[in-house]
Tab-separated table of C-alpha atoms in Angstrom:
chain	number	residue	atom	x	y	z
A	192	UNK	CA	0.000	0.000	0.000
A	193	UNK	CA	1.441	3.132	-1.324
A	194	UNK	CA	2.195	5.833	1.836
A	195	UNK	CA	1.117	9.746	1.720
A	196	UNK	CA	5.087	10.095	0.781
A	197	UNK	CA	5.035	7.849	-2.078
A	198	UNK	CA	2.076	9.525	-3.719
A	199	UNK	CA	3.714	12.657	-2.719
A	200	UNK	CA	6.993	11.983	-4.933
A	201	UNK	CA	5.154	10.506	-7.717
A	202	UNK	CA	3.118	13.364	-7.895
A	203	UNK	CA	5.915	15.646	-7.318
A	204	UNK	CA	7.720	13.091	-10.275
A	205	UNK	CA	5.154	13.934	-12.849
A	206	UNK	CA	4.727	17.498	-12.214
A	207	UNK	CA	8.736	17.919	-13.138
A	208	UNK	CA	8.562	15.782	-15.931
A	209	UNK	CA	5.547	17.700	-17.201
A	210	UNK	CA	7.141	20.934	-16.365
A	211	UNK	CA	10.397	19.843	-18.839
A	212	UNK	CA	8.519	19.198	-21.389
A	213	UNK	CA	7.010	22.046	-21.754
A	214	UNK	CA	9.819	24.111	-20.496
A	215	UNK	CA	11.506	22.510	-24.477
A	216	UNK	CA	9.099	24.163	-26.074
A	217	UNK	CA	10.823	27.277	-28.236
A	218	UNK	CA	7.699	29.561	-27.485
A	219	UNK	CA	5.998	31.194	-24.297
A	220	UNK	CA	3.556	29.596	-23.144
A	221	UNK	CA	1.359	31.242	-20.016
A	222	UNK	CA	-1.426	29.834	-17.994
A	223	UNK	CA	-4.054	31.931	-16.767
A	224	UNK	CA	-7.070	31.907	-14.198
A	225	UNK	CA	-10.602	33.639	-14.761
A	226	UNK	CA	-8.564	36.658	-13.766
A	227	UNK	CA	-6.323	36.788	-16.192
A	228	UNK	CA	-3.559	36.370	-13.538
A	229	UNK	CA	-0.416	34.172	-13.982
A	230	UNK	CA	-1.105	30.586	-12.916
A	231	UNK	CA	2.070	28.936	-14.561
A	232	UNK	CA	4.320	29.423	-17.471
A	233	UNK	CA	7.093	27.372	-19.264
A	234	UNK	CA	10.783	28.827	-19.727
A	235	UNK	CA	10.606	30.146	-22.709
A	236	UNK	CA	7.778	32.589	-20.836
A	237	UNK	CA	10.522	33.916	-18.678
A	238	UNK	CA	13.277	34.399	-21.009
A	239	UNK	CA	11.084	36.406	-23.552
A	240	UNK	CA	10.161	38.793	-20.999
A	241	UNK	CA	12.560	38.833	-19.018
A	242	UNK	CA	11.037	37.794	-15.449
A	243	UNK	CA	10.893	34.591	-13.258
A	244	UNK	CA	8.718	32.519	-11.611
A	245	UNK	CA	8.094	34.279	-8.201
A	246	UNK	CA	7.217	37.870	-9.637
A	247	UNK	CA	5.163	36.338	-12.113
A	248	UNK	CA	2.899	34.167	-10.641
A	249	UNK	CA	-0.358	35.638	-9.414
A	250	UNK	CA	0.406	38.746	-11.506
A	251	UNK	CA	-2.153	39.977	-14.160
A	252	UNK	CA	-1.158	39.229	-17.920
A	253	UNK	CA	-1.913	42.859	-18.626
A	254	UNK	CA	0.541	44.437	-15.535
A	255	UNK	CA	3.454	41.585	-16.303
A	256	UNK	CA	5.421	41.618	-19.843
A	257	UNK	CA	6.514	45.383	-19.475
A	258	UNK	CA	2.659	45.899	-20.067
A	259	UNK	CA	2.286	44.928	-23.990
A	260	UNK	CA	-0.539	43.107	-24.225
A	261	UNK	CA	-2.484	45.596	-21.825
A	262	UNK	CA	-4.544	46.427	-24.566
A	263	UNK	CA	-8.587	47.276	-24.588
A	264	UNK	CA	-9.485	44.731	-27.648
A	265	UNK	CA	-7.433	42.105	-26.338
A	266	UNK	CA	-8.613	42.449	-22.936
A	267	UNK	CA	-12.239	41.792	-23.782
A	268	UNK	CA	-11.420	39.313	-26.392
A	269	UNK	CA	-9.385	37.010	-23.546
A	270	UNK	CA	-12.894	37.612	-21.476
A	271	UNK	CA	-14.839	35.635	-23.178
A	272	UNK	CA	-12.844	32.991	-23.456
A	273	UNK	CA	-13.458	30.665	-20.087
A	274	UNK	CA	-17.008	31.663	-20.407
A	275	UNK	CA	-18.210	31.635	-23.772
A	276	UNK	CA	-15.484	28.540	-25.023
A	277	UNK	CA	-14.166	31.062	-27.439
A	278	UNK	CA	-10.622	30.893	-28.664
A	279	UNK	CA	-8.293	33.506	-29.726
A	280	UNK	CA	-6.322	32.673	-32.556
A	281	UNK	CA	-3.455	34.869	-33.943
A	282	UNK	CA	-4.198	37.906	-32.290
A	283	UNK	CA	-1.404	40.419	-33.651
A	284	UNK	CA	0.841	42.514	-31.374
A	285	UNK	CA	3.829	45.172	-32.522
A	286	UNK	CA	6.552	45.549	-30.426
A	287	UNK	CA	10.027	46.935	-30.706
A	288	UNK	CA	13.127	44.375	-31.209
A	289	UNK	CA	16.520	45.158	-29.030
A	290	UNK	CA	17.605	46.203	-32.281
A	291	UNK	CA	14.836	49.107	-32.764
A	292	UNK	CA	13.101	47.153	-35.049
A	293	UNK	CA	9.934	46.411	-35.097
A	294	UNK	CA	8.568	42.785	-34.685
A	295	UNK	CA	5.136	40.960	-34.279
A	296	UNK	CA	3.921	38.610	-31.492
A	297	UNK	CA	0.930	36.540	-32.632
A	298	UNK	CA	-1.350	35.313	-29.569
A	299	UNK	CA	-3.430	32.818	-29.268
A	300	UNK	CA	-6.026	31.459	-26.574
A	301	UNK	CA	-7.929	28.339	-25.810
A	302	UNK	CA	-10.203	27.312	-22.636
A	303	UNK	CA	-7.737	24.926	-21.024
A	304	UNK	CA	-10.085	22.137	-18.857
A	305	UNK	CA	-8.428	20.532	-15.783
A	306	UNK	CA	-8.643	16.931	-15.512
A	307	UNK	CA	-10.991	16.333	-12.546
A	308	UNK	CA	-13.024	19.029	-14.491
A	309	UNK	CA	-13.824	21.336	-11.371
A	310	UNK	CA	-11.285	24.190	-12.541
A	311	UNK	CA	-10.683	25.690	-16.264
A	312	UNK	CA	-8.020	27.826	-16.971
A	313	UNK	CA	-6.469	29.600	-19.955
A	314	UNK	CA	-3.609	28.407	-22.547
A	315	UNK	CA	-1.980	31.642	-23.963
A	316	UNK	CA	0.771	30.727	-26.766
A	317	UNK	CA	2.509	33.349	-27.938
A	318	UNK	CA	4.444	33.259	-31.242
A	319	UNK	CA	7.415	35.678	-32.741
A	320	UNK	CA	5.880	35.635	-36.387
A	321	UNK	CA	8.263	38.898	-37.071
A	322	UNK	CA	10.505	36.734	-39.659
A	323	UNK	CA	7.318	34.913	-41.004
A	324	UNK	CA	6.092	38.704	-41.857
A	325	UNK	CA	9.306	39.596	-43.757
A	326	UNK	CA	9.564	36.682	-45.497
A	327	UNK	CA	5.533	37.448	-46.362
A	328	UNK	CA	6.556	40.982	-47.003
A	329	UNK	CA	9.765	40.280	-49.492
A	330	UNK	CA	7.931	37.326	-51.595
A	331	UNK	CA	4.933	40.432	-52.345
A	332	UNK	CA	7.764	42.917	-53.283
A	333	UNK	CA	9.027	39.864	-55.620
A	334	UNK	CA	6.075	39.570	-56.849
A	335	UNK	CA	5.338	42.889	-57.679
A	336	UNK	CA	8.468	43.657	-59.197
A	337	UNK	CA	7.893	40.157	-61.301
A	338	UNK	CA	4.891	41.647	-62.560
A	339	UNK	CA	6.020	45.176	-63.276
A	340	UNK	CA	8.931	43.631	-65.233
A	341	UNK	CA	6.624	41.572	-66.978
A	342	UNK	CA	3.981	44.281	-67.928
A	343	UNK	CA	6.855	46.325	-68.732
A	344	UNK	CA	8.319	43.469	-71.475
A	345	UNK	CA	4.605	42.853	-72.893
A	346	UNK	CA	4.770	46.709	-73.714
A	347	UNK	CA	8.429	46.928	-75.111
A	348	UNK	CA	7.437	43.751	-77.467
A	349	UNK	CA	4.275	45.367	-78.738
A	350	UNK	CA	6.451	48.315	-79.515
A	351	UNK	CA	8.666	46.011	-81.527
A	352	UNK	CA	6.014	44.900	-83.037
A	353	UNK	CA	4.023	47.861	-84.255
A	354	UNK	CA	7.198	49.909	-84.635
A	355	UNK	CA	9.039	47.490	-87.094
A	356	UNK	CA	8.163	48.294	-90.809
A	357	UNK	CA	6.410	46.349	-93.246
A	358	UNK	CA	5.727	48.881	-96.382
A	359	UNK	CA	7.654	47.445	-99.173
A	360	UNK	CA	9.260	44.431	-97.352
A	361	UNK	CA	8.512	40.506	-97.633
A	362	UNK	CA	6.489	38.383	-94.440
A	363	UNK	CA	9.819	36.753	-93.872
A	364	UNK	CA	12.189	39.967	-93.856
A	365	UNK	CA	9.515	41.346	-90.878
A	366	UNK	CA	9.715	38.269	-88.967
A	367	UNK	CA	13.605	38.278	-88.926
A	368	UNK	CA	13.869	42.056	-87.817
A	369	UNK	CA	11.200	41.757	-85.503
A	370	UNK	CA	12.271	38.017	-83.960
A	371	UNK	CA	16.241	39.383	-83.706
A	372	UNK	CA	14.836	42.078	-81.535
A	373	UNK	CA	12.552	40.143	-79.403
A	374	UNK	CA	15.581	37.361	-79.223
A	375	UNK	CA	17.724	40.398	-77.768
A	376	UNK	CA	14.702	41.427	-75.416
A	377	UNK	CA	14.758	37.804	-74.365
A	378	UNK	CA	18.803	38.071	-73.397
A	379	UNK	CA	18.193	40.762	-71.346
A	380	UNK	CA	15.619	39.406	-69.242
A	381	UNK	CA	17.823	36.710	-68.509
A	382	UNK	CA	20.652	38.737	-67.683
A	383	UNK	CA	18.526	40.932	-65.132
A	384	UNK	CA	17.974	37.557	-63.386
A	385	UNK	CA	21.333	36.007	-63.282
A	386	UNK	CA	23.183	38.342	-60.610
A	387	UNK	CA	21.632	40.758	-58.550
A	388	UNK	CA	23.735	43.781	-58.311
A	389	UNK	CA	23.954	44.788	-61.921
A	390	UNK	CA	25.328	42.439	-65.215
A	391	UNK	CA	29.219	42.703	-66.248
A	392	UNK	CA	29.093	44.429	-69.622
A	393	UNK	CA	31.589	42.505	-71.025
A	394	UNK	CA	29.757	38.992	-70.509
A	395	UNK	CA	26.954	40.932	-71.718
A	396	UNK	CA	28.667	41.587	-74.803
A	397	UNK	CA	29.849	38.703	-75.480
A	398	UNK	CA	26.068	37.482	-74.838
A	399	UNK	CA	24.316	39.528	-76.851
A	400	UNK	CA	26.846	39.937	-79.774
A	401	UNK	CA	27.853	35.837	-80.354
A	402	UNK	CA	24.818	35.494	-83.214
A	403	UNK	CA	26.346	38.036	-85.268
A	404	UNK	CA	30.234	37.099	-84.631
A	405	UNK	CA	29.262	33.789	-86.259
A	406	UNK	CA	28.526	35.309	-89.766
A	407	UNK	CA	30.383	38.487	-89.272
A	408	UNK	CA	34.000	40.593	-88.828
A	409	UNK	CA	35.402	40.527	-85.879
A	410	UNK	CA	34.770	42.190	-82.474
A	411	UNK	CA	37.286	43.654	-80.286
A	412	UNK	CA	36.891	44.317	-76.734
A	413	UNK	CA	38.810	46.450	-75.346
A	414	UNK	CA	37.401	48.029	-72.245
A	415	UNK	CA	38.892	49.197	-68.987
A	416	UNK	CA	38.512	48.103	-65.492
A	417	UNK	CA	34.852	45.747	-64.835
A	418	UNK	CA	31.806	47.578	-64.720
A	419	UNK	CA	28.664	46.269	-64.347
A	420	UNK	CA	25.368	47.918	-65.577
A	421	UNK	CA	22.424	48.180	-62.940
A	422	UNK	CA	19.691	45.569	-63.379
A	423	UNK	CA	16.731	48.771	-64.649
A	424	UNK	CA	19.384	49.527	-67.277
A	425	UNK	CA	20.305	46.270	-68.902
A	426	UNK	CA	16.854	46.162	-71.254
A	427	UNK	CA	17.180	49.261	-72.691
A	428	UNK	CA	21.141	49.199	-73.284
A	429	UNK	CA	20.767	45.166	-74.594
A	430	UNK	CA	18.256	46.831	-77.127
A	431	UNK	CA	20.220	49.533	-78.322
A	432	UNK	CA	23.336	46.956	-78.678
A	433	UNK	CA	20.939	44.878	-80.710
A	434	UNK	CA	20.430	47.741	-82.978
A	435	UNK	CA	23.924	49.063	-83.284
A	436	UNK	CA	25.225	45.412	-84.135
A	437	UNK	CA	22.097	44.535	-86.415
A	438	UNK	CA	22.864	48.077	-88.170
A	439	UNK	CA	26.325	46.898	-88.859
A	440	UNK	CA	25.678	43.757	-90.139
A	441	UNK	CA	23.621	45.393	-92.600
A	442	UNK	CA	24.856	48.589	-93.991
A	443	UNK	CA	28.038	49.101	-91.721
A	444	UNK	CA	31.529	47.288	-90.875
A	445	UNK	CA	30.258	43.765	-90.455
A	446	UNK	CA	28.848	43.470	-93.758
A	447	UNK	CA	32.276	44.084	-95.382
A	448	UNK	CA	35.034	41.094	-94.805
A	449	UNK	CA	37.285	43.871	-93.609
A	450	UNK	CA	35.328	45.625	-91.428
A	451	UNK	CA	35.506	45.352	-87.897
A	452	UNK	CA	33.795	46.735	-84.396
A	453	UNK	CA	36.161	48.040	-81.369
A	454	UNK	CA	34.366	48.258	-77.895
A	455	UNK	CA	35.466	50.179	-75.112
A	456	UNK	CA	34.459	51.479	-71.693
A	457	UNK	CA	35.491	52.717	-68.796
A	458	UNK	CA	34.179	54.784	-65.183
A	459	UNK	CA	35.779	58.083	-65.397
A	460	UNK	CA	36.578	58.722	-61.384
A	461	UNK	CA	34.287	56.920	-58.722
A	462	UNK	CA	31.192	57.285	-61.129
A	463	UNK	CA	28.357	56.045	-61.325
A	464	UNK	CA	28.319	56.543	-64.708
A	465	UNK	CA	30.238	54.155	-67.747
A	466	UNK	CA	31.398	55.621	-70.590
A	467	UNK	CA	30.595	53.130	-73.890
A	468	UNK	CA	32.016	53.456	-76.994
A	469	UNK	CA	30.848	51.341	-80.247
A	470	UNK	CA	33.517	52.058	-83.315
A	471	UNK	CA	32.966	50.422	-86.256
A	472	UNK	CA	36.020	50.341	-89.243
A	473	UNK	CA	36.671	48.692	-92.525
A	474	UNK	CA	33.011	48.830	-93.903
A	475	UNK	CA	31.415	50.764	-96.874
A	476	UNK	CA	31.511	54.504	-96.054
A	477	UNK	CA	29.196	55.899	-94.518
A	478	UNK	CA	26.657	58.936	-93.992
A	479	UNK	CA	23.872	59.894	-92.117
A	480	UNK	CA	20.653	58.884	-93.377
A	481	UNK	CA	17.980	61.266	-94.406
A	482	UNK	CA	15.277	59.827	-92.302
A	483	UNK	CA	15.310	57.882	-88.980
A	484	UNK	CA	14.506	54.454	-89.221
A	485	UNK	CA	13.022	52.051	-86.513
A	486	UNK	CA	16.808	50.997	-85.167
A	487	UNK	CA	17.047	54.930	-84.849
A	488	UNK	CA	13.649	55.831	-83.751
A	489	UNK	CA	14.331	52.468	-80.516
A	490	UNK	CA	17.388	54.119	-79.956
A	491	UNK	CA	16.235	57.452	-79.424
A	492	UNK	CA	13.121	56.613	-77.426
A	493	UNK	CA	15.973	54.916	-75.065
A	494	UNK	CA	17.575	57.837	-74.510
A	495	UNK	CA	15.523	60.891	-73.828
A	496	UNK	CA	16.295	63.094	-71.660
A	497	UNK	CA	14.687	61.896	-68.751
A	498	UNK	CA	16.069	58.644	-69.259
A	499	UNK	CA	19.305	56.396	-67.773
A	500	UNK	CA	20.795	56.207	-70.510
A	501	UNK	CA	21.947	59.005	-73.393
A	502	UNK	CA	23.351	57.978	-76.441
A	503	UNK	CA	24.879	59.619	-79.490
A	504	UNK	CA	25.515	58.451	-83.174
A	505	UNK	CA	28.018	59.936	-85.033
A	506	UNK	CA	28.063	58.967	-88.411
A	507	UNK	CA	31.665	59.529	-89.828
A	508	UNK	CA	32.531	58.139	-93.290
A	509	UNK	CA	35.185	55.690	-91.820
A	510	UNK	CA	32.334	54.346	-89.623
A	511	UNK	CA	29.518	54.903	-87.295
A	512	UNK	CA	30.632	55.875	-83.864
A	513	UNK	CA	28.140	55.266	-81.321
A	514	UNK	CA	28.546	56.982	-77.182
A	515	UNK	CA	26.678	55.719	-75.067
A	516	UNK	CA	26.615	56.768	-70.761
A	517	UNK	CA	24.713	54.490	-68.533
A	518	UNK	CA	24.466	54.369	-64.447
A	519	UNK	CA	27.495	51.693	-63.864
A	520	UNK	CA	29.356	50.497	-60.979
A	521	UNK	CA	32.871	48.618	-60.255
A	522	UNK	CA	31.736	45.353	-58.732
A	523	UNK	CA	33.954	43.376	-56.438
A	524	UNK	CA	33.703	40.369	-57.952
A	525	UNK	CA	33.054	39.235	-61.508
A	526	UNK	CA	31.426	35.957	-62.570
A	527	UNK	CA	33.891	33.527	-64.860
A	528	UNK	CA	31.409	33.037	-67.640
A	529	UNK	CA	27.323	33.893	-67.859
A	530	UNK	CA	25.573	30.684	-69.016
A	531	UNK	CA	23.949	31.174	-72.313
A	532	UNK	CA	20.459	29.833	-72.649
């Protein structure tokens, strides 16, 4: 026959064991009476806030935790509770991080019964949900840059589209011009994704440029120190690189077997801007045209004045010279190669 002591010390045997397992659970957990006063509380409880057992116990919820959750809605909501069965679920509370940010506590509340059923009590959890948030937060700004980048790239290729002539040329010449700038469009988009911080210009070069170095004169890169062009700008320089190198296979030095394109570039100072030069020698001579056509015309609406980017054309006889200045920075570290698609 068991004595008082025995029951005693298994009692006293289960209550610790109870007590450590809760006391592994990461987040506070508080028990409450019908006065919203501290009953019991795991470990986690104490570290969070800071407190320990003795001045917590018997203390109202709303004086304890630096006073946090002493606030009107959730006071009335935690009243009904024991009463009414009702649970809290995910009740949101700001506070300020030791780092003077600001994070979120989500609480939540259930009737808790005892087992001989004469007492009930509340169950508070409470949850840090501040990294959940961000995480929430960045995947919407994702999003919604995903979808301005795409609305913006359903606009630039109906611009190609309406934009590219068709008087006096064949179903087949149209779908070249137009698919050799979408292709180029394409390129871009890919680039923007492949390192955040801006694309090396010379990878994107070498990118954008290898379909016409494989029927054309050759290419010579010659630029400076690495730059790399900031992720807004690499659609709208791609583009005008499209037309510049579509322009000189053509009319200019890559349609002539001795006719080459020299590329340089370099950040005058600490920036931010890079200075881009497109030479082209060797070809048929050349002058300006008397009207503007659509490589011109996609060129210029790149570059007005509120734009990035500003380019020039200079047509010399020897060869067009194209300047172009777009935001750039020095990275710190350059990719070997960029995967091609």
């Amino acid at each position: 026959m068991p004595t008082m002591d025995d029951l005693y010390r298994l009692l006293r045997s289960g209550h610790l064991q109870a007590q450590g397992i809760v006391d592994t659970i990461e987040n506070p957990l508080v028990v409450l009476d019908r006065s919203m006063n501290i009953v019991d509380a795991n470990k986690a409880f104490f570290e969070t806030f800071r407190t320990d057992r003795f001045d917590s116990f018997g203390v109202s919820l709303f004086a304890s935790c630096g006073g946090r959750f002493d606030i009107p809605e959730l006071r009335l909501l935690l009243a009904e509770v024991l009463p009414r069965a009702n649970a809290v679920i995910d009740y949101a509370v700001s506070y300020r991080r030791s780092d003077g940010e600001e994070g979120t506590w989500l609480l939540t509340a259930r009737k808790l019964q005892s087992p001989d059923l004469g007492t009930t009590s509340l169950l508070l959890t409470i949850v840090d949900a501040t990294d959940r948030y961000q995480l929430v937060a960045d995947k919407d700004m994702l999003v919604g840059e995903l979808r301005h980048r795409m609305r913006n790239l359903l606009g630039v290729a109906r611009a190609l589209a309406r934009l590219t002539t068709t008087e006096g040329r064949s179903a087949e010449a149209y779908r070249e011009d137009f698919l050799g700038r979408f292709e180029a469009l394409s390129e871009a988009q890919d680039l923007i994704f492949i390192k955040d911080g801006g694309t090396d210009v010379r990878h994107l070069c070498e990118r954008l440029l290898a379909p016409y170095l494989s029927v054309a004169a050759p290419l010579l890169l010659d630029g400076g120190e690495p730059a790399a062009i900031e992720a807004d700008n690499v659609q709208p320089f791609s583009l005008i690189l499209h037309e510049l190198a579509t322009n000189a296979v053509k009319h200019g030095a890559w349609s002539a077997t001795a006719g080459q394109v020299r590329i340089t570039w370099n950040i005058p100072g600490d920036g931010p801007l890079m200075h881009f030069r497109w030479e082209e020698t060797g070809g048929p001579a050349v002058a300006k045209p008397a009207t503007a056509g659509f490589g011109t015309r996609l060129i210029q609406s790149m570059t007005t004045p509120s734009a990035n980017i500003q380019a020039t054309l200079d047509y010399r006889e020897t060869g067009l010279v194209a300047e172009i200045t777009v935001p750039a920075s020095i990275p710190a570290s350059i990719p070997a190669s960029i995967p091609a698609s």
